[in-house]
Each structure stands twice: as structure tokens, then as C-alpha cells.
mmCIF file of C-alpha atoms in Angstrom:
data_model
loop_
_atom_site.group_PDB
_atom_site.id
_atom_site.type_symbol
_atom_site.label_atom_id
_atom_site.label_comp_id
_atom_site.label_asym_id
_atom_site.label_seq_id
_atom_site.Cartn_x
_atom_site.Cartn_y
_atom_site.Cartn_z
ATOM 1 C CA UNK A 1 37.904 1.548 8.389
ATOM 2 C CA UNK A 2 37.742 1.572 4.605
ATOM 3 C CA UNK A 3 35.133 -0.102 2.423
ATOM 4 C CA UNK A 4 35.510 0.033 -1.368
ATOM 5 C CA UNK A 5 38.125 2.736 -0.971
ATOM 6 C CA UNK A 6 35.835 4.993 1.065
ATOM 7 C CA UNK A 7 36.426 5.838 4.705
ATOM 8 C CA UNK A 8 33.722 4.466 6.986
ATOM 9 C CA UNK A 9 33.677 6.172 10.366
ATOM 10 C CA UNK A 10 31.178 6.409 13.179
ATOM 11 C CA UNK A 11 29.839 9.898 13.686
ATOM 12 C CA UNK A 12 28.523 11.083 17.036
ATOM 13 C CA UNK A 13 25.236 12.770 16.236
ATOM 14 C CA UNK A 14 24.594 14.662 19.435
ATOM 15 C CA UNK A 15 25.837 14.713 22.980
ATOM 16 C CA UNK A 16 22.495 15.989 24.300
ATOM 17 C CA UNK A 17 20.349 12.983 23.549
ATOM 18 C CA UNK A 18 17.676 11.884 26.007
ATOM 19 C CA UNK A 19 18.356 8.242 26.809
ATOM 20 C CA UNK A 20 14.874 7.428 28.095
ATOM 21 C CA UNK A 21 11.829 6.322 26.191
ATOM 22 C CA UNK A 22 8.785 8.567 25.970
ATOM 23 C CA UNK A 23 5.436 7.342 27.249
ATOM 24 C CA UNK A 24 4.783 5.192 24.186
ATOM 25 C CA UNK A 25 1.317 4.079 25.287
ATOM 26 C CA UNK A 26 0.125 7.607 26.115
ATOM 27 C CA UNK A 27 -3.553 8.040 25.272
ATOM 28 C CA UNK A 28 -5.743 5.517 23.535
ATOM 29 C CA UNK A 29 -3.688 3.113 21.402
ATOM 30 C CA UNK A 30 -6.472 2.838 18.843
ATOM 31 C CA UNK A 31 -7.109 5.251 15.999
ATOM 32 C CA UNK A 32 -10.272 3.536 14.830
ATOM 33 C CA UNK A 33 -13.179 5.817 14.001
ATOM 34 C CA UNK A 34 -16.444 5.382 12.148
ATOM 35 C CA UNK A 35 -14.550 6.246 8.965
ATOM 36 C CA UNK A 36 -12.078 3.396 9.387
ATOM 37 C CA UNK A 37 -14.900 1.059 10.388
ATOM 38 C CA UNK A 38 -16.319 1.546 6.893
ATOM 39 C CA UNK A 39 -15.512 -1.783 5.167
ATOM 40 C CA UNK A 40 -14.441 -0.184 1.874
ATOM 41 C CA UNK A 41 -12.109 2.292 3.573
ATOM 42 C CA UNK A 42 -10.714 -0.453 5.791
ATOM 43 C CA UNK A 43 -10.110 -2.665 2.743
ATOM 44 C CA UNK A 44 -8.346 0.170 0.900
ATOM 45 C CA UNK A 45 -6.074 0.950 3.856
ATOM 46 C CA UNK A 46 -5.261 -2.701 4.509
ATOM 47 C CA UNK A 47 -4.483 -3.260 0.828
ATOM 48 C CA UNK A 48 -2.042 -0.349 0.604
ATOM 49 C CA UNK A 49 -0.436 -0.890 4.014
ATOM 50 C CA UNK A 50 -0.168 -4.656 3.661
ATOM 51 C CA UNK A 51 1.363 -4.473 0.192
ATOM 52 C CA UNK A 52 4.017 -1.893 1.087
ATOM 53 C CA UNK A 53 4.826 -3.681 4.346
ATOM 54 C CA UNK A 54 5.844 -6.853 2.516
ATOM 55 C CA UNK A 55 8.348 -5.007 0.300
ATOM 56 C CA UNK A 56 11.990 -5.135 1.427
ATOM 57 C CA UNK A 57 13.576 -1.816 2.420
ATOM 58 C CA UNK A 58 17.310 -1.944 1.735
ATOM 59 C CA UNK A 59 20.104 0.408 2.780
ATOM 60 C CA UNK A 60 22.601 0.783 -0.075
ATOM 61 C CA UNK A 61 26.139 2.120 -0.237
ATOM 62 C CA UNK A 62 27.240 3.862 -3.447
ATOM 63 C CA UNK A 63 30.758 2.932 -4.534
ATOM 64 C CA UNK A 64 33.240 5.180 -6.323
ATOM 65 C CA UNK A 65 32.284 3.737 -9.720
ATOM 66 C CA UNK A 66 28.595 4.612 -9.014
ATOM 67 C CA UNK A 67 27.683 0.958 -8.572
ATOM 68 C CA UNK A 68 26.081 0.005 -5.282
ATOM 69 C CA UNK A 69 26.141 -2.726 -2.658
ATOM 70 C CA UNK A 70 23.941 -3.547 0.307
ATOM 71 C CA UNK A 71 25.306 -1.796 3.384
ATOM 72 C CA UNK A 72 25.059 -4.875 5.596
ATOM 73 C CA UNK A 73 27.665 -3.475 8.005
ATOM 74 C CA UNK A 74 25.496 -0.464 8.930
ATOM 75 C CA UNK A 75 23.280 -0.728 12.069
ATOM 76 C CA UNK A 76 20.305 0.804 10.244
ATOM 77 C CA UNK A 77 20.452 -1.986 7.678
ATOM 78 C CA UNK A 78 19.699 -4.504 10.418
ATOM 79 C CA UNK A 79 17.019 -2.322 12.045
ATOM 80 C CA UNK A 80 14.979 -2.098 8.850
ATOM 81 C CA UNK A 81 15.812 -5.614 7.721
ATOM 82 C CA UNK A 82 14.910 -7.574 10.862
ATOM 83 C CA UNK A 83 13.640 -5.751 13.963
ATOM 84 C CA UNK A 84 13.220 -1.971 14.274
ATOM 85 C CA UNK A 85 12.700 -2.473 18.007
ATOM 86 C CA UNK A 86 12.480 -5.245 20.559
ATOM 87 C CA UNK A 87 8.800 -5.948 19.939
ATOM 88 C CA UNK A 88 7.919 -5.444 16.286
ATOM 89 C CA UNK A 89 8.909 -7.151 13.065
ATOM 90 C CA UNK A 90 9.745 -5.044 10.035
ATOM 91 C CA UNK A 91 6.407 -5.995 8.469
ATOM 92 C CA UNK A 92 4.452 -4.828 11.524
ATOM 93 C CA UNK A 93 6.507 -1.636 11.758
ATOM 94 C CA UNK A 94 5.984 -0.587 8.136
ATOM 95 C CA UNK A 95 2.330 -1.660 8.255
ATOM 96 C CA UNK A 96 1.747 0.649 11.226
ATOM 97 C CA UNK A 97 3.648 3.427 9.479
ATOM 98 C CA UNK A 98 1.404 3.328 6.409
ATOM 99 C CA UNK A 99 -1.773 3.059 8.485
ATOM 100 C CA UNK A 100 -0.763 6.119 10.514
ATOM 101 C CA UNK A 101 -0.153 8.074 7.308
ATOM 102 C CA UNK A 102 -3.464 7.033 5.759
ATOM 103 C CA UNK A 103 -5.596 7.346 8.893
ATOM 104 C CA UNK A 104 -3.987 10.285 10.679
ATOM 105 C CA UNK A 105 -1.772 11.913 8.048
ATOM 106 C CA UNK A 106 1.376 11.736 10.203
ATOM 107 C CA UNK A 107 3.811 9.222 11.642
ATOM 108 C CA UNK A 108 6.124 10.135 14.514
ATOM 109 C CA UNK A 109 9.071 7.817 15.187
ATOM 110 C CA UNK A 110 11.149 8.168 18.343
ATOM 111 C CA UNK A 111 14.827 7.505 17.662
ATOM 112 C CA UNK A 112 16.212 5.627 20.665
ATOM 113 C CA UNK A 113 19.964 6.295 20.717
ATOM 114 C CA UNK A 114 22.936 5.042 22.668
ATOM 115 C CA UNK A 115 25.518 7.196 24.408
ATOM 116 C CA UNK A 116 27.281 7.932 21.108
ATOM 117 C CA UNK A 117 24.109 9.050 19.377
ATOM 118 C CA UNK A 118 23.759 5.900 17.273
ATOM 119 C CA UNK A 119 20.179 4.783 16.657
ATOM 120 C CA UNK A 120 19.473 1.452 18.331
ATOM 121 C CA UNK A 121 15.657 1.327 18.116
ATOM 122 C CA UNK A 122 12.763 2.990 16.311
ATOM 123 C CA UNK A 123 9.497 3.431 18.219
ATOM 124 C CA UNK A 124 6.182 4.968 17.160
ATOM 125 C CA UNK A 125 4.403 7.673 19.120
ATOM 126 C CA UNK A 126 0.618 7.841 19.016
ATOM 127 C CA UNK A 127 0.076 10.579 16.386
ATOM 128 C CA UNK A 128 -3.280 11.587 17.852
ATOM 129 C CA UNK A 129 -1.502 13.016 20.901
ATOM 130 C CA UNK A 130 1.471 14.705 19.220
ATOM 131 C CA UNK A 131 1.293 18.486 18.897
ATOM 132 C CA UNK A 132 3.660 20.009 16.321
ATOM 133 C CA UNK A 133 4.862 23.618 16.577
ATOM 134 C CA UNK A 134 7.970 25.593 15.643
ATOM 135 C CA UNK A 135 10.487 27.359 17.844
ATOM 136 C CA UNK A 136 11.894 30.847 17.255
ATOM 137 C CA UNK A 137 14.406 29.506 14.749
ATOM 138 C CA UNK A 138 11.715 27.750 12.709
ATOM 139 C CA UNK A 139 12.667 24.239 13.771
ATOM 140 C CA UNK A 140 9.904 21.780 14.603
ATOM 141 C CA UNK A 141 9.067 21.015 18.207
ATOM 142 C CA UNK A 142 7.003 17.952 19.120
ATOM 143 C CA UNK A 143 4.973 18.035 22.347
ATOM 144 C CA UNK A 144 3.975 14.574 23.545
ATOM 145 C CA UNK A 145 2.749 13.492 26.977
ATOM 146 C CA UNK A 146 3.892 16.799 28.452
ATOM 147 C CA UNK A 147 7.449 16.547 27.084
ATOM 148 C CA UNK A 148 9.029 18.487 24.226
ATOM 149 C CA UNK A 149 11.143 16.682 21.634
ATOM 150 C CA UNK A 150 13.240 17.997 18.758
ATOM 151 C CA UNK A 151 13.809 16.757 15.220
ATOM 152 C CA UNK A 152 17.021 15.086 16.447
ATOM 153 C CA UNK A 153 14.851 12.818 18.602
ATOM 154 C CA UNK A 154 11.726 12.443 16.456
ATOM 155 C CA UNK A 155 11.501 11.475 12.788
ATOM 156 C CA UNK A 156 8.325 13.119 11.501
ATOM 157 C CA UNK A 157 6.931 11.587 8.309
ATOM 158 C CA UNK A 158 3.923 13.559 7.017
ATOM 159 C CA UNK A 159 1.556 12.180 4.421
ATOM 160 C CA UNK A 160 1.478 13.267 0.789
ATOM 161 C CA UNK A 161 -1.068 15.915 1.831
ATOM 162 C CA UNK A 162 1.447 18.133 3.659
ATOM 163 C CA UNK A 163 0.694 21.741 4.640
ATOM 164 C CA UNK A 164 4.228 22.650 5.688
ATOM 165 C CA UNK A 165 3.775 21.715 9.330
ATOM 166 C CA UNK A 166 1.768 18.482 9.501
ATOM 167 C CA UNK A 167 0.268 16.012 7.078
ATOM 168 C CA UNK A 168 -3.412 15.352 6.479
ATOM 169 C CA UNK A 169 -5.181 12.058 5.978
ATOM 170 C CA UNK A 170 -6.588 11.215 2.532
ATOM 171 C CA UNK A 171 -9.792 10.336 4.359
ATOM 172 C CA UNK A 172 -10.406 14.034 4.944
ATOM 173 C CA UNK A 173 -11.081 14.300 1.213
ATOM 174 C CA UNK A 174 -13.233 11.179 1.382
ATOM 175 C CA UNK A 175 -15.279 12.397 4.343
ATOM 176 C CA UNK A 176 -18.523 12.870 2.405
ATOM 177 C CA UNK A 177 -18.215 9.565 0.537
ATOM 178 C CA UNK A 178 -17.455 7.728 3.771
ATOM 179 C CA UNK A 179 -20.398 9.313 5.593
ATOM 180 C CA UNK A 180 -22.757 8.302 2.799
ATOM 181 C CA UNK A 181 -21.300 4.800 2.863
ATOM 182 C CA UNK A 182 -21.857 4.569 6.615
ATOM 183 C CA UNK A 183 -25.445 5.746 6.129
ATOM 184 C CA UNK A 184 -25.997 3.034 3.537
ATOM 185 C CA UNK A 185 -24.587 0.438 5.926
ATOM 186 C CA UNK A 186 -26.972 1.616 8.627
ATOM 187 C CA UNK A 187 -29.849 1.522 6.151
ATOM 188 C CA UNK A 188 -28.973 -2.047 5.167
ATOM 189 C CA UNK A 189 -28.718 -3.025 8.822
ATOM 190 C CA UNK A 190 -32.127 -1.547 9.592
ATOM 191 C CA UNK A 191 -33.631 -3.189 6.519
ATOM 192 C CA UNK A 192 -32.479 -6.594 7.739
ATOM 193 C CA UNK A 193 -33.586 -5.875 11.277
ATOM 194 C CA UNK A 194 -37.064 -4.693 10.293
ATOM 195 C CA UNK A 195 -37.845 -7.293 7.655
ATOM 196 C CA UNK A 196 -35.932 -8.185 4.553
ATOM 197 C CA UNK A 197 -38.447 -8.556 1.751
ATOM 198 C CA UNK A 198 -41.845 -7.152 2.612
ATOM 199 C CA UNK A 199 -43.574 -4.414 4.535
ATOM 200 C CA UNK A 200 -46.997 -4.786 6.161
ATOM 201 C CA UNK A 201 -49.756 -2.203 5.836
ATOM 202 C CA UNK A 202 -52.093 -2.476 8.862
ATOM 203 C CA UNK A 203 -55.733 -1.337 8.574
ATOM 204 C CA UNK A 204 -56.925 -0.416 12.106
ATOM 205 C CA UNK A 205 -60.151 1.378 11.195
ATOM 206 C CA UNK A 206 -62.497 -1.226 12.646
ATOM 207 C CA UNK A 207 -60.317 -1.773 15.723
ATOM 208 C CA UNK A 208 -60.206 1.919 16.635
ATOM 209 C CA UNK A 209 -63.951 2.485 16.277
ATOM 210 C CA UNK A 210 -64.414 1.210 19.828
ATOM 211 C CA UNK A 211 -62.588 4.262 21.215
ATOM 212 C CA UNK A 212 -64.763 6.799 19.450
ATOM 213 C CA UNK A 213 -63.269 10.287 19.634
ATOM 214 C CA UNK A 214 -61.066 9.647 22.669
ATOM 215 C CA UNK A 215 -57.688 10.753 21.293
ATOM 216 C CA UNK A 216 -55.651 9.491 24.236
ATOM 217 C CA UNK A 217 -57.041 5.969 24.028
ATOM 218 C CA UNK A 218 -56.737 5.984 20.224
ATOM 219 C CA UNK A 219 -53.091 7.040 20.398
ATOM 220 C CA UNK A 220 -52.314 4.422 23.035
ATOM 221 C CA UNK A 221 -54.051 1.750 20.956
ATOM 222 C CA UNK A 222 -52.083 2.696 17.814
ATOM 223 C CA UNK A 223 -48.809 2.520 19.723
ATOM 224 C CA UNK A 224 -49.702 -0.891 21.126
ATOM 225 C CA UNK A 225 -50.676 -2.195 17.668
ATOM 226 C CA UNK A 226 -47.457 -0.914 16.125
ATOM 227 C CA UNK A 227 -45.385 -2.411 18.923
ATOM 228 C CA UNK A 228 -47.146 -5.777 18.595
ATOM 229 C CA UNK A 229 -46.560 -6.098 14.853
ATOM 230 C CA UNK A 230 -42.964 -4.829 15.149
ATOM 231 C CA UNK A 231 -42.187 -7.456 17.800
ATOM 232 C CA UNK A 232 -43.972 -10.361 16.128
ATOM 233 C CA UNK A 233 -43.780 -9.642 12.411
ATOM 234 C CA UNK A 234 -40.345 -8.160 11.742
ATOM 235 C CA UNK A 235 -36.710 -8.998 12.374
ATOM 236 C CA UNK A 236 -34.579 -12.087 11.723
ATOM 237 C CA UNK A 237 -35.998 -13.897 14.785
ATOM 238 C CA UNK A 238 -39.491 -13.876 13.234
ATOM 239 C CA UNK A 239 -38.453 -14.943 9.739
ATOM 240 C CA UNK A 240 -40.644 -17.819 8.530
ATOM 241 C CA UNK A 241 -43.046 -17.587 11.461
ATOM 242 C CA UNK A 242 -46.793 -17.183 11.067
ATOM 243 C CA UNK A 243 -48.077 -13.752 12.070
ATOM 244 C CA UNK A 244 -51.227 -13.810 14.203
ATOM 245 C CA UNK A 245 -53.381 -10.805 13.381
ATOM 246 C CA UNK A 246 -55.008 -8.806 16.134
ATOM 247 C CA UNK A 247 -58.807 -8.831 16.175
ATOM 248 C CA UNK A 248 -60.484 -6.262 13.921
ATOM 249 C CA UNK A 249 -57.218 -5.472 12.075
ATOM 250 C CA UNK A 250 -56.247 -6.318 8.518
ATOM 251 C CA UNK A 251 -52.749 -6.694 7.120
ATOM 252 C CA UNK A 252 -51.772 -6.132 3.489
ATOM 253 C CA UNK A 253 -48.239 -7.124 2.396
ATOM 254 C CA UNK A 254 -46.334 -4.414 0.522
ATOM 255 C CA UNK A 255 -43.390 -5.671 -1.541
ATOM 256 C CA UNK A 256 -40.746 -2.954 -1.629
ATOM 257 C CA UNK A 257 -37.677 -5.147 -1.967
ATOM 258 C CA UNK A 258 -36.930 -4.865 -5.689
ATOM 259 C CA UNK A 259 -36.707 -1.092 -5.940
ATOM 260 C CA UNK A 260 -35.043 -0.720 -2.541
ATOM 261 C CA UNK A 261 -32.394 -3.359 -3.222
ATOM 262 C CA UNK A 262 -31.609 -1.902 -6.642
ATOM 263 C CA UNK A 263 -31.129 1.588 -5.216
ATOM 264 C CA UNK A 264 -29.068 0.271 -2.307
ATOM 265 C CA UNK A 265 -26.728 -1.725 -4.554
ATOM 266 C CA UNK A 266 -26.336 1.165 -6.979
ATOM 267 C CA UNK A 267 -25.559 3.610 -4.178
ATOM 268 C CA UNK A 268 -23.048 1.272 -2.552
ATOM 269 C CA UNK A 269 -21.257 0.711 -5.875
ATOM 270 C CA UNK A 270 -21.005 4.467 -6.329
ATOM 271 C CA UNK A 271 -19.447 4.888 -2.866
ATOM 272 C CA UNK A 272 -16.880 2.169 -3.572
ATOM 273 C CA UNK A 273 -15.856 4.044 -6.729
ATOM 274 C CA UNK A 274 -15.572 7.345 -4.857
ATOM 275 C CA UNK A 275 -13.412 5.832 -2.125
ATOM 276 C CA UNK A 276 -11.217 4.124 -4.748
ATOM 277 C CA UNK A 277 -10.641 7.556 -6.338
ATOM 278 C CA UNK A 278 -9.544 9.070 -3.032
ATOM 279 C CA UNK A 279 -6.876 6.398 -2.504
ATOM 280 C CA UNK A 280 -5.923 6.206 -6.221
ATOM 281 C CA UNK A 281 -6.756 2.511 -6.177
ATOM 282 C CA UNK A 282 -7.585 0.490 -9.294
ATOM 283 C CA UNK A 283 -11.260 -0.341 -8.813
ATOM 284 C CA UNK A 284 -10.822 -4.090 -9.566
ATOM 285 C CA UNK A 285 -8.654 -4.451 -6.461
ATOM 286 C CA UNK A 286 -11.556 -3.315 -4.263
ATOM 287 C CA UNK A 287 -14.376 -5.073 -6.092
ATOM 288 C CA UNK A 288 -12.536 -8.292 -6.962
ATOM 289 C CA UNK A 289 -13.819 -8.162 -10.542
ATOM 290 C CA UNK A 290 -12.030 -7.386 -13.788
ATOM 291 C CA UNK A 291 -8.619 -8.628 -12.611
ATOM 292 C CA UNK A 292 -8.030 -11.054 -15.477
ATOM 293 C CA UNK A 293 -4.881 -9.165 -16.528
ATOM 294 C CA UNK A 294 -3.104 -9.366 -13.177
ATOM 295 C CA UNK A 295 0.169 -7.970 -14.481
ATOM 296 C CA UNK A 296 -1.492 -4.823 -15.851
ATOM 297 C CA UNK A 297 -3.551 -4.340 -12.685
ATOM 298 C CA UNK A 298 -0.466 -4.673 -10.490
ATOM 299 C CA UNK A 299 1.429 -2.220 -12.678
ATOM 300 C CA UNK A 300 -1.357 0.359 -12.299
ATOM 301 C CA UNK A 301 -1.461 -0.315 -8.566
ATOM 302 C CA UNK A 302 2.289 0.204 -8.286
ATOM 303 C CA UNK A 303 2.512 3.272 -10.530
ATOM 304 C CA UNK A 304 -0.440 5.306 -9.291
ATOM 305 C CA UNK A 305 -1.107 4.054 -5.755
ATOM 306 C CA UNK A 306 2.039 2.705 -4.130
ATOM 307 C CA UNK A 307 4.949 4.531 -5.780
ATOM 308 C CA UNK A 308 4.217 7.967 -4.242
ATOM 309 C CA UNK A 309 4.016 6.471 -0.737
ATOM 310 C CA UNK A 310 7.115 4.313 -1.277
ATOM 311 C CA UNK A 311 9.104 7.297 -2.516
ATOM 312 C CA UNK A 312 7.893 9.359 0.443
ATOM 313 C CA UNK A 313 9.020 6.740 2.961
ATOM 314 C CA UNK A 314 12.424 6.212 1.321
ATOM 315 C CA UNK A 315 13.260 9.923 1.325
ATOM 316 C CA UNK A 316 12.256 10.410 4.962
ATOM 317 C CA UNK A 317 14.107 7.298 6.125
ATOM 318 C CA UNK A 318 17.250 8.875 4.685
ATOM 319 C CA UNK A 319 16.920 11.457 7.460
ATOM 320 C CA UNK A 320 17.962 8.719 9.881
ATOM 321 C CA UNK A 321 21.438 8.969 8.340
ATOM 322 C CA UNK A 322 23.997 11.562 9.356
ATOM 323 C CA UNK A 323 24.865 14.295 6.818
ATOM 324 C CA UNK A 324 28.215 12.571 6.296
ATOM 325 C CA UNK A 325 26.519 9.229 5.593
ATOM 326 C CA UNK A 326 23.967 10.724 3.197
ATOM 327 C CA UNK A 327 26.774 11.306 0.692
ATOM 328 C CA UNK A 328 27.023 7.557 0.017
ATOM 329 C CA UNK A 329 24.145 5.790 1.798
ATOM 330 C CA UNK A 330 20.482 5.754 0.849
ATOM 331 C CA UNK A 331 17.356 3.680 1.432
ATOM 332 C CA UNK A 332 15.420 2.118 -1.413
ATOM 333 C CA UNK A 333 12.348 -0.109 -1.366
ATOM 334 C CA UNK A 334 12.310 -2.979 -3.851
ATOM 335 C CA UNK A 335 9.029 -3.280 -5.765
ATOM 336 C CA UNK A 336 9.873 -6.571 -7.474
ATOM 337 C CA UNK A 337 7.484 -8.673 -5.318
ATOM 338 C CA UNK A 338 4.504 -6.648 -6.598
ATOM 339 C CA UNK A 339 5.107 -7.293 -10.272
ATOM 340 C CA UNK A 340 3.479 -10.702 -10.356
ATOM 341 C CA UNK A 341 3.392 -12.200 -13.840
ATOM 342 C CA UNK A 342 2.649 -15.579 -15.338
ATOM 343 C CA UNK A 343 5.312 -18.268 -15.137
ATOM 344 C CA UNK A 344 5.853 -18.245 -18.898
ATOM 345 C CA UNK A 345 6.283 -14.458 -18.982
ATOM 346 C CA UNK A 346 8.664 -14.543 -16.027
ATOM 347 C CA UNK A 347 10.886 -17.243 -17.538
ATOM 348 C CA UNK A 348 10.889 -15.441 -20.881
ATOM 349 C CA UNK A 349 12.144 -12.322 -19.102
ATOM 350 C CA UNK A 350 14.772 -14.358 -17.248
ATOM 351 C CA UNK A 351 16.025 -15.870 -20.501
ATOM 352 C CA UNK A 352 16.296 -12.436 -22.106
ATOM 353 C CA UNK A 353 18.148 -11.113 -19.037
ATOM 354 C CA UNK A 354 20.671 -13.969 -19.169
ATOM 355 C CA UNK A 355 21.181 -13.721 -22.927
ATOM 356 C CA UNK A 356 21.623 -9.962 -22.677
ATOM 357 C CA UNK A 357 24.210 -10.211 -19.923
ATOM 358 C CA UNK A 358 22.010 -8.418 -17.383
ATOM 359 C CA UNK A 359 21.867 -11.292 -14.884
ATOM 360 C CA UNK A 360 23.953 -14.384 -14.336
ATOM 361 C CA UNK A 361 22.332 -17.781 -13.792
ATOM 362 C CA UNK A 362 23.036 -17.639 -10.067
ATOM 363 C CA UNK A 363 21.480 -14.183 -9.775
ATOM 364 C CA UNK A 364 18.301 -15.547 -11.341
ATOM 365 C CA UNK A 365 18.383 -18.573 -9.046
ATOM 366 C CA UNK A 366 18.754 -16.267 -6.031
ATOM 367 C CA UNK A 367 15.562 -14.458 -7.049
ATOM 368 C CA UNK A 368 13.789 -17.817 -7.058
ATOM 369 C CA UNK A 369 15.287 -18.816 -3.675
ATOM 370 C CA UNK A 370 17.268 -21.623 -5.296
ATOM 371 C CA UNK A 371 20.835 -22.660 -4.380
ATOM 372 C CA UNK A 372 23.666 -21.261 -6.489
ATOM 373 C CA UNK A 373 25.428 -23.388 -9.088
ATOM 374 C CA UNK A 374 29.092 -24.268 -8.617
ATOM 375 C CA UNK A 375 31.769 -22.413 -10.537
ATOM 376 C CA UNK A 376 32.165 -25.512 -12.698
ATOM 377 C CA UNK A 377 28.736 -24.781 -14.157
ATOM 378 C CA UNK A 378 29.520 -21.114 -14.874
ATOM 379 C CA UNK A 379 26.743 -19.965 -12.578
ATOM 380 C CA UNK A 380 28.338 -16.550 -11.982
ATOM 381 C CA UNK A 381 29.334 -15.915 -15.610
ATOM 382 C CA UNK A 382 27.544 -13.206 -17.616
ATOM 383 C CA UNK A 383 26.828 -14.038 -21.257
ATOM 384 C CA UNK A 384 26.298 -11.839 -24.314
ATOM 385 C CA UNK A 385 25.341 -12.830 -27.882
ATOM 386 C CA UNK A 386 28.339 -13.509 -30.124
ATOM 387 C CA UNK A 387 27.029 -11.070 -32.745
ATOM 388 C CA UNK A 388 27.177 -8.128 -30.329
ATOM 389 C CA UNK A 389 30.383 -6.151 -29.799
ATOM 390 C CA UNK A 390 31.374 -2.751 -28.397
ATOM 391 C CA UNK A 391 30.971 0.204 -30.778
ATOM 392 C CA UNK A 392 34.636 1.231 -31.097
ATOM 393 C CA UNK A 393 36.649 2.539 -34.063
ATOM 394 C CA UNK A 394 38.614 -0.704 -34.298
ATOM 395 C CA UNK A 395 35.466 -2.802 -34.391
ATOM 396 C CA UNK A 396 33.856 -0.495 -36.967
ATOM 397 C CA UNK A 397 36.924 -0.764 -39.237
ATOM 398 C CA UNK A 398 36.937 -4.535 -38.788
ATOM 399 C CA UNK A 399 33.278 -4.780 -39.784
ATOM 400 C CA UNK A 400 33.825 -2.532 -42.808
ATOM 401 C CA UNK A 401 36.863 -4.570 -43.863
ATOM 402 C CA UNK A 402 34.871 -7.772 -43.522
ATOM 403 C CA UNK A 403 32.068 -6.274 -45.594
ATOM 404 C CA UNK A 404 34.575 -5.136 -48.236
ATOM 405 C CA UNK A 405 36.053 -8.632 -48.465
ATOM 406 C CA UNK A 406 32.586 -10.097 -48.808
ATOM 407 C CA UNK A 407 31.778 -7.700 -51.651
ATOM 408 C CA UNK A 408 35.070 -8.463 -53.407
ATOM 409 C CA UNK A 409 34.431 -12.190 -53.055
ATOM 410 C CA UNK A 410 30.928 -11.804 -54.420
ATOM 411 C CA UNK A 411 32.204 -9.752 -57.381
ATOM 412 C CA UNK A 412 34.914 -12.327 -58.127
ATOM 413 C CA UNK A 413 32.418 -15.188 -58.062
ATOM 414 C CA UNK A 414 30.087 -13.253 -60.324
ATOM 415 C CA UNK A 415 32.929 -12.594 -62.799
ATOM 416 C CA UNK A 416 33.957 -16.256 -62.727
ATOM 417 C CA UNK A 417 30.433 -17.432 -63.397
ATOM 418 C CA UNK A 418 30.103 -14.969 -66.282
ATOM 419 C CA UNK A 419 33.340 -16.119 -67.917
ATOM 420 C CA UNK A 420 32.196 -19.728 -67.613
ATOM 421 C CA UNK A 421 28.974 -18.906 -69.416
ATOM 422 C CA UNK A 422 30.911 -17.230 -72.267
ATOM 423 C CA UNK A 423 33.057 -20.356 -72.789
ATOM 424 C CA UNK A 424 30.021 -22.514 -73.102
#
């Protein structure tokens, strides 16, 4: 079969393909750890994974004139356009892919193939339980659930932090910041549990006099007093309740909230900044402040946070193609949905694109999910300004000739006006 003058043939990839699925649910399905439970880390991962997952991944075919078209006839186009497997949507699939890369540093995709070696499904393996080694020839071997797989069966996508064998999670670099953040969360939890605003200094001198020098009884009494005031004077359940003092004891409130809260807030803000650095995230996207210029923020987010991961995924997805197909086919993720701008700025850009002949009216309408105009309305026609022409020798000579005529006309008019003045 030929498409755009190029032979399209099916290529059998391997005759030694295993036609059974690996144990996909081997081990614990969850990767959640105390690091991921950190709200700032979780927000950063969800932001990156969710944003990339909503971007369309398109398989293109490069024509002989170097233009390109969507390769809608290719099976991989459908897999990464609609359903990579029988259970997951494309959004869920890519979301899991990014989370695996950020949390574990690696994503392992089993390539389910038919009898001819054509990929019919893409399934994730739990990266926690995949062991990567190399055989005598240097090729990667993947051990999973007691079975060895080769690179023909497994697509291994390592993270940006790649050591030549496996990838490493960005959270390894953020380990200290995450641990401090978890400590601050525990401190805040304990502060709420033990009393939010005030501490209570208990004077037990008079109460303990009755035990004299008996250390055992004194110790027991102190423990009982501490337990009583902890149970009746602290915690959310006792908020607003009157505290009944034990006989012969005195309580003095100690306000420690101002300094403690200030230090807690300052420390938490510092940890948010550190975690944002690890993921190359613009800080306003994590804090929700300073996002007045949404277009600029999104551009920073795309350039410094998302683009490296998008490029990584595109290049590794190309490994799903056969060597023959890689000559003309390639995957590319569209980043247009990220570049959110104001309506006025968007329509100004559309107008410039139409006037410059970049887009037709129908191409603009397609971007806005609007129906195409009929041919009678020139919806598919590309326009260019009438004062723009190709830079060719003929056009240059024509412009020079026109300029020469204009100069001659101007000189003639000037001479005529001068002769008229002399007659007067």
C-alpha cells in the first residue's frame, strides 16, 4: 500500500514473542510512601502529571516534501489516541506514566503483541518489583515476578535522572526537604492535639508536700497530675471547656502561640520553596499567589518544568516503532492546551495568523471546536496581504521599474509647476 508516494508495509517484529500477559498486579499496587503523602510533594506531582496527561500525543507521518500528516491509519495512533489497553483511557495511562517517573524514576510498559508482532496493547508493570540487569551482550534484561523479559517485550522509560541502567526519582534529591516538611506536619498535628493557643504551667509544690521525701509516691503523684491535666485541659475535645484545678495546685497560662506560629509558617514556606526547586516548578503554581500574569506563568511552567518530560516521553515512545517506520513516523505531544491566554490576546493572534496566511479560517475554527465554513465562504482559503510578494528577480525589477516611473512622474510634475510659475 502506498500513502503520499511512500510504501506502507507491515513489518513482523519478532517471531519469538510471548503472547501471554505478565502478572500485572504482582506486589503491592501502591507506591505511596511518607514522601508522597507530603501535601506539597503530592501537589507538585499531581500538577505535572495531570497537565501532561491532558496533552494530546499524536503520531505523525513525514511526507516526501517534509510536510506531515497525522498517521491515523497506524495502530499506534489509535492506542495513544483512545485506549492504550482494555481498561485505561489515554489520560489515565499518561498520568500513571508521569507519576511512576516522578515517584520511582522508572516506567516499564509491557508490549502485548499479536502473532505478527504488532503491538495491540500497552500495560504497565509495577516498577517497584522490576529488577534491571544486562546480559553478556550488554542488552537490558527485566526480571519481574520470576520471569525474564527483553527490550523487545518491555519499553523502559527512565526518568531524567538516568544512570545508564535505571532512572532515579527527583524526590531522592528532595529527601531532606521532604523529611523536614513531614516533621513540620507532625509538629502542627501535635500542636493542635495538645492545645492550640496556650500552655499551662502547673505549680504542684503544695500538693506534693504531703508525700514528704517519698520519691516513689512523689513520682506517681506527678504522673497522675500530668495525666489529669493532659486529659482534661488539652486537645480539640476540651476546647472551650472549663478546667477544674486539682486541690493544692495552681495553673498559670503560658501564651506561646505567636512565636511558635510564626516559626512554623516560616519553616513551612521554606520547605515549599525547596520542593518547588526540586521539581523546577514556578512557585506561584504551588502557593496559588502571584499568578496574575497567567500566560507568563504557563510559559515558565512549560519551558522549565514540562518540556523536558514531554521530550523524554516522545523520544521513548518512538521506540514502539520498527526501525523501518522510524524513518517517516514519529510521536509528538502538542503543548497548545497549556498556553492559556486572554480572549483578546488569542483573537489577536488568530487574526495575525489568518492575515499572514499561516492558518485558514476553518483551521482556526477547528481549534475552537467550531464547525467548518462551506467552500462558498472561502473557509479553506489562505490569505496574504496584497503588499507582500515573493522575493524574485522579476518582482524586484518590477518594483524598481515602478519606482523609476514614480520618480519620472514626480520630476515631470515638478518641471511643469516650475514652468507655470515662470509664466506668471
